[in-house]
Structures are given as C-alpha cells and as structure tokens.
Coordinates of C-alpha atoms in Angstrom, one line a residue:
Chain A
X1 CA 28.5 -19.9 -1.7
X2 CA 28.1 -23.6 -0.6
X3 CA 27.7 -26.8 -2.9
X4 CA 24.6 -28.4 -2.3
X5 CA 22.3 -31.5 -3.3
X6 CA 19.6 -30.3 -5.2
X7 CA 17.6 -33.9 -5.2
X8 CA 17.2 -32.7 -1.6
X9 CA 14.7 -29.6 -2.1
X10 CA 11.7 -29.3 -4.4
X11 CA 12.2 -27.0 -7.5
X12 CA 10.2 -25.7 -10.3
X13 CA 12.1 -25.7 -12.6
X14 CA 12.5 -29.0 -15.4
X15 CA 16.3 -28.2 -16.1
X16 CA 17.8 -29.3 -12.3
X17 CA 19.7 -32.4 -12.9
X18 CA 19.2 -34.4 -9.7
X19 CA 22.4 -36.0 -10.2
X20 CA 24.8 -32.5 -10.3
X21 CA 26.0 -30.1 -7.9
X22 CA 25.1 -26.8 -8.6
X23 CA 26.3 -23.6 -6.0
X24 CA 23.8 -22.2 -4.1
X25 CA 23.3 -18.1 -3.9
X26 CA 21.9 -16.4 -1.4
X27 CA 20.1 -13.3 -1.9
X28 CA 18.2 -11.4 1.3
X29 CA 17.0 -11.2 3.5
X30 CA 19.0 -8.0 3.7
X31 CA 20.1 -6.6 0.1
X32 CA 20.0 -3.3 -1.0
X33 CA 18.0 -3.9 -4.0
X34 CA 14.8 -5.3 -1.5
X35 CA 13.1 -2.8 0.4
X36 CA 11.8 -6.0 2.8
X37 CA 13.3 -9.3 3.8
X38 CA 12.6 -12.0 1.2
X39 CA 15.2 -14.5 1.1
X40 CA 15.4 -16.4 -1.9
X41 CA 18.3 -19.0 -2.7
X42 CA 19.6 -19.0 -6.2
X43 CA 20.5 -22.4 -7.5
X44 CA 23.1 -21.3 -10.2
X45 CA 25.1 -23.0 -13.1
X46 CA 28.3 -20.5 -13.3
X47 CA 25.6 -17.3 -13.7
X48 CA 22.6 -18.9 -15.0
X49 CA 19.4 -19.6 -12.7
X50 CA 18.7 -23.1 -12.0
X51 CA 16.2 -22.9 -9.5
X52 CA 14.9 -20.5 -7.1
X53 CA 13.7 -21.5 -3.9
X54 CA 12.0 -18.8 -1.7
X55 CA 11.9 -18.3 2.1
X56 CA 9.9 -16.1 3.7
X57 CA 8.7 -15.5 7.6
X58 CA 10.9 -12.5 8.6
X59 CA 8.5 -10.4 9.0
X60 CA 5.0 -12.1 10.0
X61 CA 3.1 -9.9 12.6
X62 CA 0.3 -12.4 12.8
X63 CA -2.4 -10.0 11.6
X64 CA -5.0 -12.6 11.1
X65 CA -5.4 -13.9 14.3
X66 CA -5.2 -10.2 16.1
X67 CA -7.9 -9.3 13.5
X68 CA -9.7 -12.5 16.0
X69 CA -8.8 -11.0 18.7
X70 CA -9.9 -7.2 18.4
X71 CA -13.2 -5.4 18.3
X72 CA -14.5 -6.3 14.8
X73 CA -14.5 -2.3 14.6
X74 CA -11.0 -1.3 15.4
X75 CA -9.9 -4.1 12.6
X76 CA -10.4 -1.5 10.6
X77 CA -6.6 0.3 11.8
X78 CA -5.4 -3.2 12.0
X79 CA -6.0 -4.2 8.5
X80 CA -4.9 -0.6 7.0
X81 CA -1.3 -1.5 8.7
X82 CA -0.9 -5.0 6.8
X83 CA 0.7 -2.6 3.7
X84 CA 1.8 1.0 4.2
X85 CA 1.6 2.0 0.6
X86 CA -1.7 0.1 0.0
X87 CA -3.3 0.8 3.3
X88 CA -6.2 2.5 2.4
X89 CA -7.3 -0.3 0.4
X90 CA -7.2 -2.9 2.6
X91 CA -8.9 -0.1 5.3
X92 CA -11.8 -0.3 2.4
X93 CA -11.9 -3.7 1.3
X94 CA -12.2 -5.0 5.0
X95 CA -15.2 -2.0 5.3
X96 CA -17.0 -3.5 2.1
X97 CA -17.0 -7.3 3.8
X98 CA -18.4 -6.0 6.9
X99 CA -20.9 -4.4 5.2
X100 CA -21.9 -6.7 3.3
X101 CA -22.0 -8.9 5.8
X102 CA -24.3 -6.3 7.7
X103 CA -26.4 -5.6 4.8
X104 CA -25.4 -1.8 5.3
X105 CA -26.1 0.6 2.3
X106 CA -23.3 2.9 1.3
X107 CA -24.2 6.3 0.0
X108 CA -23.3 6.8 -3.8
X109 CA -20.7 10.0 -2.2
X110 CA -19.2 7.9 0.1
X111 CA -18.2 5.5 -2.9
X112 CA -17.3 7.6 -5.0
X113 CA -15.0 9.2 -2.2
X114 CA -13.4 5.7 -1.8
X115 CA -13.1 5.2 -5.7
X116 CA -10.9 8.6 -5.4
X117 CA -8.6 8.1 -2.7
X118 CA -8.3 4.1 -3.7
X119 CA -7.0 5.8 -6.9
X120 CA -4.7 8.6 -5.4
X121 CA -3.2 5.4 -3.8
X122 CA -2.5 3.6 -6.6
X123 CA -0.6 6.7 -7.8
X124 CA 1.2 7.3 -5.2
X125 CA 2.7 3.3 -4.7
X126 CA 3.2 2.7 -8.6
X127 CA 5.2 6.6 -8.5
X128 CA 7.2 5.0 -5.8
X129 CA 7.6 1.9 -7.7
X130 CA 8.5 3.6 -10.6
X131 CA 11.5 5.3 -8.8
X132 CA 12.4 2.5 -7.0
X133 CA 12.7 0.3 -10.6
X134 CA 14.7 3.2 -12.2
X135 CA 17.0 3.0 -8.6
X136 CA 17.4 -0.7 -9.0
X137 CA 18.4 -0.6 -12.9
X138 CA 20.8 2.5 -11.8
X139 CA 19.0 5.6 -13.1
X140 CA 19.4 7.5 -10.3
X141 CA 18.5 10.9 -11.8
X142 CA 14.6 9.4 -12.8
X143 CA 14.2 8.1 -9.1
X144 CA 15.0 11.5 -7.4
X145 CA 12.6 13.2 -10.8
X146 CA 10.0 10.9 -10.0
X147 CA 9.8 10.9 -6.1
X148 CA 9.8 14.6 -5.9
X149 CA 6.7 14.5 -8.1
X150 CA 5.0 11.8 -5.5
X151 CA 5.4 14.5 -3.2
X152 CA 2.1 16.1 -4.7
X153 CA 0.3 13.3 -4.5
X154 CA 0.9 13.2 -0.2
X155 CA 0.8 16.9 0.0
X156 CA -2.9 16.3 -1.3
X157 CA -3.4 12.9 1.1
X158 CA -2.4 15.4 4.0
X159 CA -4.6 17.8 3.3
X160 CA -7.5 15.9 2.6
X161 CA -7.0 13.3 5.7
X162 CA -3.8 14.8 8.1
X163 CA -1.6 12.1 6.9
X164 CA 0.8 11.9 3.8
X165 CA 0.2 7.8 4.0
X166 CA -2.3 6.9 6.5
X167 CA -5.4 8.3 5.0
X168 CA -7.7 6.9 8.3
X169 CA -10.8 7.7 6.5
X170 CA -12.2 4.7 6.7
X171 CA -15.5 3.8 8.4
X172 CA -18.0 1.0 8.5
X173 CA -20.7 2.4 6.2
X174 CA -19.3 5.4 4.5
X175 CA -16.4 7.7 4.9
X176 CA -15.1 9.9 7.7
X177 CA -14.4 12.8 6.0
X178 CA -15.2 14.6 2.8
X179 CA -14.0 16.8 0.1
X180 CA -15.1 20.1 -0.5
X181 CA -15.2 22.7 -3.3
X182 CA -12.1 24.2 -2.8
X183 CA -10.4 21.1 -1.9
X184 CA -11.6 19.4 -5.1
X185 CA -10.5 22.8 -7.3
X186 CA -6.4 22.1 -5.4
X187 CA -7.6 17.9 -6.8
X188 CA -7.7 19.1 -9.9
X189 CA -5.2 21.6 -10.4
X190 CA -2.4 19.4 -8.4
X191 CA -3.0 16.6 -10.5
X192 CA -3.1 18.9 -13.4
X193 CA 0.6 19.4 -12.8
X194 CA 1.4 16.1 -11.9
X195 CA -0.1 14.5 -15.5
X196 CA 2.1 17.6 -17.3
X197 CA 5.1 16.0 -15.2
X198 CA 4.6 12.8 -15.9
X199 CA 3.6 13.7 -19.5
X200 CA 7.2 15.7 -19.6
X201 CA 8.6 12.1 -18.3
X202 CA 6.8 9.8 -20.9
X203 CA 9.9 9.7 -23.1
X204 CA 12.1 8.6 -20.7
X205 CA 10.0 5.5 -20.2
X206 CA 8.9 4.6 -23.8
X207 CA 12.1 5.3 -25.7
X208 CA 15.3 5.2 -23.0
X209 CA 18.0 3.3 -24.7
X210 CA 19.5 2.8 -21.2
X211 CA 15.6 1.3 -19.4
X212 CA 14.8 -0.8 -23.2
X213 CA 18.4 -2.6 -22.4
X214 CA 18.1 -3.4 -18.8
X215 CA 14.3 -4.6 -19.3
X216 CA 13.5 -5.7 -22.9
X217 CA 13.3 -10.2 -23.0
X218 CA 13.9 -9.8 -19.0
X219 CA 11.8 -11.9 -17.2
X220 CA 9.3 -13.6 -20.0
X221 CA 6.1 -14.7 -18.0
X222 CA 4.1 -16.2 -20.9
X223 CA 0.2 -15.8 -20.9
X224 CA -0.8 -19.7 -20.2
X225 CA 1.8 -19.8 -17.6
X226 CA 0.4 -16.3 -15.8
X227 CA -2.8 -17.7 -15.4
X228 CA -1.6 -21.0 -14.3
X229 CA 0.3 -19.3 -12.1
X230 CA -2.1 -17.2 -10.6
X231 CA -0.1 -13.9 -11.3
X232 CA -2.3 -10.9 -10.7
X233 CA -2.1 -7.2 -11.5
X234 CA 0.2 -5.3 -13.5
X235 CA 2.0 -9.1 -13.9
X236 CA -0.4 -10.4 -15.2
X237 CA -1.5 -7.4 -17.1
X238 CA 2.2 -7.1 -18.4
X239 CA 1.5 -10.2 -20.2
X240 CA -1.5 -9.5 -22.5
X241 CA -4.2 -10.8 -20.3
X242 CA -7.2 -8.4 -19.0
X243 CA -7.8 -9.4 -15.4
X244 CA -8.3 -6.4 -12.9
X245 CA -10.8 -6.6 -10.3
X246 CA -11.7 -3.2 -10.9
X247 CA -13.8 -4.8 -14.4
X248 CA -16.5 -6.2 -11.2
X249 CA -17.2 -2.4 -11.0
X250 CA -17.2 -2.4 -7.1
X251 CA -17.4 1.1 -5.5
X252 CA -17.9 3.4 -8.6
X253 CA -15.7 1.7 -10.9
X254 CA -18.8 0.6 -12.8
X255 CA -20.0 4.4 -13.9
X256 CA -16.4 5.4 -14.7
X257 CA -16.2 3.4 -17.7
X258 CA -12.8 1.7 -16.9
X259 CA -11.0 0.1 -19.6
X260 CA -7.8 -2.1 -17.7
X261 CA -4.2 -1.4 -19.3
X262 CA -2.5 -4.3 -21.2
X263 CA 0.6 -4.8 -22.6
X264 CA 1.2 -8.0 -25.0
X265 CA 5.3 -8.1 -24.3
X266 CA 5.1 -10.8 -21.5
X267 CA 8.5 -8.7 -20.0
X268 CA 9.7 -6.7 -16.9
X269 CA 9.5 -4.1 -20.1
X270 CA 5.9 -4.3 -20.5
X271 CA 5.1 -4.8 -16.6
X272 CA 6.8 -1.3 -16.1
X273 CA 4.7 0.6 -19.0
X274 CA 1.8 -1.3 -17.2
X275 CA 2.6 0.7 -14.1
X276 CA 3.4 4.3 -16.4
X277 CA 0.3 4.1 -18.1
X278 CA -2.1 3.2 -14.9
X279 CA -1.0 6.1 -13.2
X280 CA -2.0 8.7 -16.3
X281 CA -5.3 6.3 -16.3
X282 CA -5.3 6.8 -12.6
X283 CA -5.6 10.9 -12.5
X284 CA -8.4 10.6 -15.5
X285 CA -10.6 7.9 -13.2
X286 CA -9.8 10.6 -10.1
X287 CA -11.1 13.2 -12.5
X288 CA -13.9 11.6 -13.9
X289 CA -14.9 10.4 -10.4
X290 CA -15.3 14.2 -9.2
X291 CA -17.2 15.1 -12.5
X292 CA -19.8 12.7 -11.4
X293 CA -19.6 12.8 -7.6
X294 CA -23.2 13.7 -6.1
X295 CA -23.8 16.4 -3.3
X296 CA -25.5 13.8 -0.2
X297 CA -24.4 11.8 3.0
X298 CA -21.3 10.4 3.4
X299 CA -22.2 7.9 6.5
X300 CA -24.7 5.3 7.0
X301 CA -23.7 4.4 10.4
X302 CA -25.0 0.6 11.2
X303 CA -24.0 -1.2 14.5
X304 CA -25.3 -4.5 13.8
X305 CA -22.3 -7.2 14.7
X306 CA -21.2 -9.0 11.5
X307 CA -23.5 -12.5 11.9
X308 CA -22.7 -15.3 8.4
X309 CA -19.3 -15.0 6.1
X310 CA -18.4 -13.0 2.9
X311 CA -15.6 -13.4 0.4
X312 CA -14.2 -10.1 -1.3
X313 CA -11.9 -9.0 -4.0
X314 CA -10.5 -5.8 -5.0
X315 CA -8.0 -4.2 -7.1
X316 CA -4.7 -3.1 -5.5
X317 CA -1.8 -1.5 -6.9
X318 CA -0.2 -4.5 -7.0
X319 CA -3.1 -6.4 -7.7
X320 CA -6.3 -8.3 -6.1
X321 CA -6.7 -8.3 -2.6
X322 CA -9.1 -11.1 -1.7
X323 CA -10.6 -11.2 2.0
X324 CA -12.6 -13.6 3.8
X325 CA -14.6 -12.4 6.7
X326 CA -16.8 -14.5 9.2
X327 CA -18.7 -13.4 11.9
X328 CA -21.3 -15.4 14.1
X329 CA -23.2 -12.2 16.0
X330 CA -20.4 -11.1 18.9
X331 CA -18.0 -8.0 18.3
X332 CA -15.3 -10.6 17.5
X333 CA -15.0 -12.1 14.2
X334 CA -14.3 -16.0 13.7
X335 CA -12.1 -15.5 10.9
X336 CA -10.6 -13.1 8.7
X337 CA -8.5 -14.7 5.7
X338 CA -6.7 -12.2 4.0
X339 CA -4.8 -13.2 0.5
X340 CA -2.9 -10.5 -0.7
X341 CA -1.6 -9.4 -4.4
X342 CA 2.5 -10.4 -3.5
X343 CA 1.6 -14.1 -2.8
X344 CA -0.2 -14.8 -5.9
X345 CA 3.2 -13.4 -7.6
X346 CA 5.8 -15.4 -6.1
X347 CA 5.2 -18.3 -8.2
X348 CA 5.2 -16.4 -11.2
X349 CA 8.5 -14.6 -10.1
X350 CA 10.4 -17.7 -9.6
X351 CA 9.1 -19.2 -12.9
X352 CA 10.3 -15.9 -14.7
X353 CA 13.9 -16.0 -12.7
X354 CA 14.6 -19.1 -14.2
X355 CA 16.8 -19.3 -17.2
X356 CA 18.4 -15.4 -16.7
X357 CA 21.8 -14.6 -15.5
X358 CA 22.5 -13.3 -11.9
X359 CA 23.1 -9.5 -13.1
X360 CA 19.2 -9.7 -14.0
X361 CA 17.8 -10.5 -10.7
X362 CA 17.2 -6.9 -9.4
X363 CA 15.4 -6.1 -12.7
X364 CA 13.2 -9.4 -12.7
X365 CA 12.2 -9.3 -9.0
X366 CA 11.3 -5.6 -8.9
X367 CA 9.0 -5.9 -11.8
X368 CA 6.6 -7.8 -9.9
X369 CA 6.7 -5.1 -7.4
X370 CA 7.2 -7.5 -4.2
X371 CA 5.5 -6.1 -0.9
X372 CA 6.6 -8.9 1.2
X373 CA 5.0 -7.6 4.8
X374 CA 1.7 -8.1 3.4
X375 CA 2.6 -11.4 2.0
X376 CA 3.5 -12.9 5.4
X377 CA 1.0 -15.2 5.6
X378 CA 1.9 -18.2 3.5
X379 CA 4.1 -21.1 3.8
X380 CA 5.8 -22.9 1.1
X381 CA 6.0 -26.4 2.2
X382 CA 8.7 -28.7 0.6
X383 CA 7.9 -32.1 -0.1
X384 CA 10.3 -34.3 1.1
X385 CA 10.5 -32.9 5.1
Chain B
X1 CA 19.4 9.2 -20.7
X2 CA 19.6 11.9 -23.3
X3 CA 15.9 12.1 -22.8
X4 CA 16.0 12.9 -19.2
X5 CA 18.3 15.6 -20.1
X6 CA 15.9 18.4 -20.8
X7 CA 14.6 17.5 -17.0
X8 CA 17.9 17.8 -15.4
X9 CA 18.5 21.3 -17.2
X10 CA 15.5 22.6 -15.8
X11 CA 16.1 20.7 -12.6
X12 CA 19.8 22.6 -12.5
X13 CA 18.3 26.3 -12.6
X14 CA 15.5 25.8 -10.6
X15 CA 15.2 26.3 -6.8
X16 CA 15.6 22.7 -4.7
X17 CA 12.4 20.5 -4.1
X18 CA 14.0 20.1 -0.3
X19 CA 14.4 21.7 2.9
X20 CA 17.3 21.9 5.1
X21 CA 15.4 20.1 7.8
X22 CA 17.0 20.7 11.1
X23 CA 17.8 24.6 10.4
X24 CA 14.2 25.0 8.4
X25 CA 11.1 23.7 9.6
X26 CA 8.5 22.6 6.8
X27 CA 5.3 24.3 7.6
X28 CA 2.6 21.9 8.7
X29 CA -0.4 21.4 5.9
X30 CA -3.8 23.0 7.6
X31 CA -5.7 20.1 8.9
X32 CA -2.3 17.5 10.0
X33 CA -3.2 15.2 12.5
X34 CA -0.5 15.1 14.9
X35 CA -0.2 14.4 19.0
X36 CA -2.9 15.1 21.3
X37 CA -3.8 17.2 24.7
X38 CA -6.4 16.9 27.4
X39 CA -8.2 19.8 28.9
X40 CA -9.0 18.3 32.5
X41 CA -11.2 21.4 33.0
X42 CA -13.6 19.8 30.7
X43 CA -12.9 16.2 30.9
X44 CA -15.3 14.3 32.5
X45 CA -13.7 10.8 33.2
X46 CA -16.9 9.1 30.9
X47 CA -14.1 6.6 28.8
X48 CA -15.5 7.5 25.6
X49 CA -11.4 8.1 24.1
X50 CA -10.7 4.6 25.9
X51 CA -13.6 2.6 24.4
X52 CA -13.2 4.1 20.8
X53 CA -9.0 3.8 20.5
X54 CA -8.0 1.4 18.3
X55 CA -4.4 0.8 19.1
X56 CA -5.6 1.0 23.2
X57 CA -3.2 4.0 23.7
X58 CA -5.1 6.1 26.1
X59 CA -6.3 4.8 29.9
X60 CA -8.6 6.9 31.9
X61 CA -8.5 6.4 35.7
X62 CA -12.2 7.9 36.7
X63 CA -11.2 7.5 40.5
X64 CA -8.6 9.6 40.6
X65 CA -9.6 11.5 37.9
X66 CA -6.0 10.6 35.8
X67 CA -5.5 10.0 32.0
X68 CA -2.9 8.2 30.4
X69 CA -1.8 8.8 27.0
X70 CA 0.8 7.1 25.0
X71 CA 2.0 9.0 21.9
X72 CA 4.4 6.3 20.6
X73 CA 1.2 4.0 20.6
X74 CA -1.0 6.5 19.4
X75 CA -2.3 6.4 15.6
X76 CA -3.5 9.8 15.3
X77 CA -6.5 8.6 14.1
X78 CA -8.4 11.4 16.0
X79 CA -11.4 8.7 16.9
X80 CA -11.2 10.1 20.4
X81 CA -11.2 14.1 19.4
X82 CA -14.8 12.7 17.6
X83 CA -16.5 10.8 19.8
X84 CA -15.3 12.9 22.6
X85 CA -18.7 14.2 23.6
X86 CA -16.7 17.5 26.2
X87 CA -14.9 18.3 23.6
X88 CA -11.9 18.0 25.8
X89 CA -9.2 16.8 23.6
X90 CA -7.7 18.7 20.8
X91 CA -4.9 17.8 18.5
X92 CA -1.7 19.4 17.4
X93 CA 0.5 20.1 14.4
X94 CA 3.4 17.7 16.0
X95 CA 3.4 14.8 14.6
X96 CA 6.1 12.7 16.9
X97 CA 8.3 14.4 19.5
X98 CA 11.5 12.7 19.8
X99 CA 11.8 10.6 22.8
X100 CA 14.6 8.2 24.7
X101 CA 12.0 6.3 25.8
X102 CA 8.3 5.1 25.3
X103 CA 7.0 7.8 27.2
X104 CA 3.6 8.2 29.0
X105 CA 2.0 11.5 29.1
X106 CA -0.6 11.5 32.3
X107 CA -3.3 14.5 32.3
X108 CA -4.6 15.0 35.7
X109 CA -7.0 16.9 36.8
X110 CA -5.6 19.6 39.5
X111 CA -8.0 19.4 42.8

C-alpha cells in the first residue's frame, strides 16, 4: 500500500476529500478471485471504498482492426474468438450485420437454429457464472454441484457441432449444420435432466443463509443510476428495469413469447437470481423454439460484398452486444465497431463498489459478471494528463 | 448450506462425475471435430483448403505437389473438409496432440 494524492486522478465518487491522503489498494491484474486481468486501484479509508479507479489494456488483441484486415468472410472466426463463453453470439451477431447489409434472407429454420444454440449459450456461461460466484463467496461444494451439471450442456454442444465451446456453426445466410430427430429427442431429454438439477438446486439459491449473507445490500445499483450508467443485462435487470435486447424479437425471439426476468432488489442478491432464473427460462425458450421449428433450408448462400453500414444489437449473457459494420463493395470491411456487454458495466461496477468494505469486493465485482477480454477495446481517459 | 446437504448425500453414494484422465481415456462424442489428414492420392493441388481457412493454417505448394498444415493454428472448423471438392481431407477424433514445439505437418504426394 502507498499514500497517494487523490486531487491528482479523476474519481466518481462525491466523498474523496481533495485535501486527505487516503491508501491506495491494488487489486489485479492477477488475483484469484478474477478469471482475467482487470486492475482496479482501491482508494480506501481504513476498509471502506473511496474511490475506484480502473485500468485495463492487459489483454487487447486488437480485434477491430484485424476484423479490417481479413476477408469480410473469415471475420466470422475472428469475431466468435473476442469471448470464449459467448462466442457463438458474436459469430451470429456479426452474420446478422452482414446480412443485412447484403439484403440476404434467412430461412425461418436457420433462425430458429440460431435462437437455440444462442440459448444453450447463455446456459452454459450463466452455469459457469453461477459456480464461479458460489467459488468466490466460498461455497465450494455448489461450484463443483453446479459445473458438473454444465457438463450436459457441452456434451450436447459437442454433439451437435464437434466442439464443447466453439459451436463454428456460423454462416453468412443461415447455419452450417442442423439438428435432427434424434438429436432433438437427446435436446430434450438432456435438458430434461438438467431443469430437474437445477430444480433440485433452487433452494440453495433462494433460501441459503450462508449466499443471503454474503450478497443481501451488497453492491446497491439503484434504477436511475443503472440507466444513467448504461448498465446492461442481468445488471440492469438485477435492478428492476426491463431492458433485454431479446424484447426487439431478432431471430425468433419474437414467436417465443419472451417475457425478460426482473428482480426489484437493486443487489449482487438479485443480480444472481437474475442469472438462476434465466437459465430455467433459457431451457423453456430452447424447448419452445423446437416445438415450433419448421422442416426447410437452413442456407441462403449470398456472395454479394457488404457495400453501406449497419448498427446491431443483441442479447448476450452478459448483456447487449452492439456492432457496427461498414463496408464500401471490396471483401474488406472499412470498419467494424464492436461494443460489448462488460464495458457498459464498468461504470456501474465502480459506482456500486463505492461505499462497501474491502471483504465485499469479490462479491460486488463478480455480480456484474466481468468478461474483460472482450471489453478490451476502451480507454478510460483521466482528465488532468 | 444445510440445503445443499441432501445434494452432497446423494453426491457421496454415487459413482464420480470424473475420469482419471491419463490412465482412462474419455470416449470421443460421435461427430468431434478434431485434427486433420490429407490423402495425396486424391488431392489435386486446386487451393480450395487454402482459400477457405480462416486462421491461414494450411499452404499448398501445387509445384511440388506439397501441403503444409499447422495443427496448433488450426480451428478445426472443418471449412476445408467442406469445400474440398476431392474429398481428400478427413478429420479425426484428436483434438490436440501434445507437442514441444509449433509443429508443421507436410503431406506430400509420393512420385
């Protein structure tokens, strides 16, 4: 720990007194509670949170400009590696732009294919989030519970697509590969089992002594200051307001009569029942998705380069991925602006640090669920440098 | 915690969820995309694989009738086993073999 000026670096928060010293904690980029480098500096007063100022950069692959660089088409592997656990996502989200860009017509399957593994995605990143959380607040027994029942939901990514993570089904105008009969009938009975797991778990979450106490009050993120924050997703879901990209009905969200899940407690409590209750919402969308998926083509193959710009948004785990995409007729693209659901967070997660004690830190960050490699794109810029 | 305890009953007299990995070998899910192989015989040097890879892994030498494939660049995306139009590449259940180093696996066709 080091003494330092705070008149010296911008802060957030309206209780620094320019005129004290206050000690300075470091936390990252390498802690055990992170599973990627952030770096944030504490600005404590004994063991409450002054300030919080954030650094990040330590792992920026430059993505944007290689998605310049490539063959519009092969972006489509480029983008799916900006986030491992919400790859397929991004895969589909940079597919939508260039078709709409391209005026390409997707078939009603192929959507509804999209809607399904988008889904399975989501279940398999908040089930890892889940155990993670319970790791971080010390219940190791619900991690290990919890990550062996994720295991069905890769067993069924491999043997719909090869992979456990990286579906690569992804194409420019459809799908690459399709589900059939028998593969639907393991869909259903696998995630059967999983909701009768999760079911078997539901107690754990909603009435644990051990979770209320470490979560409950932690991390208060009000509603005006959410949406003047720009928190998305379960965060800003966690505090009472109904924003989920999903509502746009893109894909086939729009038959599946999809209702967002909201919690009023404004707390790292309510952010994590968020997460619990999108995944049981997440096998019934599946499910409801195969009741209604038509029999046709899965592919409408168009070659046409990508000639005028589009904007995009769509609903991640973590919550809305918004892309840019510009094109002016060659196989390169001119731009590709990719804002994902971690930077719109940050803000609110240093607004919600401040005022806590130092032993709530792992708690409070992990709620937001930080995925900081897909964030590396932004720079904070302090004022006075 | 007491609510987790029924799970961790049920947990304690039934079989484990893992493997022991280096003595038992999980058995690979029908359909796993894992590394790839050439059959020369077929091959005929057209670039199709090259064009199509994303992550640029795989150089084909037409002259002397040579492929180069890199498995610690490939994606195993399987583009190439698709728009291969011989049919000459196939995949496997390996996902990664272990390596020192970056290796480089050349196919060549035997004259």
């Amino acid at each position: 720990m080091k003494l330092i000026d705070v008149g010296d670096v911008i802060g957030m928060s309206e209780n620094v007194n320019t005129n004290k010293k206050y000690s300075v904690l470091p936390f990252g980029p390498q802690h055990p509670v992170l599973p990627e480098p952030i770096h944030l500096k504490f600005i404590v007063d004994e063991e409450k949170i002054i300030d919080v100022l954030p650094n990040l950069g330590y792992v920026h692959r430059g993505i944007e400009r290689g998605c310049e660089l490539n063959d519009y088409k092969r972006n489509i592997w480029l983008t799916e590696r900006i986030c491992g656990i919400c790859n397929y996502i991004h895969g589909a989200t940079y597919c939508a732009a260039i078709e709409k860009i391209t005026d390409t017509e997707v078939p009603v399957r192929a959507k509804y294919l999209r809607t399904i593994w988008g889904e399975l995605g989501r279940l398999q990143s908040h089930l890892l989030w889940l155990g993670l959380f319970a790791d971080a607040i010390g219940f190791e027994s619900l991690f290990m519970q919890i990550w062996r029942d994720r295991e069905i939901v890769l067993t069924l990514n491999e043997k719909t697509n090869g992979h456990r993570i990286h579906l690569a089904t992804n194409m420019i105008g459809g799908a690459r590969k399709d589900i059939d009969d028998s593969l639907e009938n393991e869909y259903k009975k696998d995630l059967n089992l999983l909701r009768k797991k999760m079911d078997a778990l539901k107690p754990v979450f909603y009435k644990d002594s051990a979770i209320k106490q470490k979560c409950e009050g932690k991390g208060i993120l009000s509603k005006n200051k959410a949406r003047f924050l720009g928190a998305t997703g379960p965060t800003i879901r966690g505090s009472g307001l109904k924003e989920d990209a999903r509502l746009t009905g893109y894909e086939a969200y729009g038959q599946l009569d999809f209702k967002p899940v909201v919690y009023e407690g404004e707390d790292s409590y309510s952010r994590m029942l968020v997460r619990f209750d999108e995944v049981l919402q997440s096998i019934d969308l599946i499910e409801k998705a195969f009741d209604q998926m038509p029999e046709g083509p899965i592919l409408n193959k168009n070659d046409k380069f990508p000639m005028g710009h589009t904007v995009i948004r769509t609903e991640q785990p973590r919550g809305e991925v918004f892309y840019y995409v510009e094109g002016n007729g060659t196989n390169k693209l001119t731009r590709c602006k990719i804002r994902t659901p971690t930077a719109s967070n940050i803000p609110a997660l240093i607004n919600m640090l401040i005022g806590y004690e130092v032993s709530d830190i792992p708690t409070i960050v992990h709620s937001i669920d930080p995925c900081i490699s897909c964030t590396e794109r932004i720079v904070y810029v302090r004022r006075n440098e | 915690m007491p609510k987790m305890l029924k799970e961790v009953i049920k947990n304690l007299l039934s079989p484990p969820a893992t493997v022991n990995y280096p003595f038992v070998k999980p058995t690979p899910v029908p359909g796993t995309r894992g590394a790839l192989n050439w059959d020369m015989s077929r091959c005929d040097q057209c670039q199709d694989c090259e064009r199509v890879c994303p992550s640029v892994a795989i150089k084909v030498y037409p002259e002397e009738k040579k492929i180069e494939y890199q498995p610690f660049k490939c994606l195993f995306c399987y583009l190439c086993i698709e728009n291969c139009m011989q049919q000459a590449i196939s995949g496997s259940d390996i996902v990664a073999e272990p390596a020192y180093t970056k290796i480089v696996k050349v196919f060549k066709t035997e004259t």
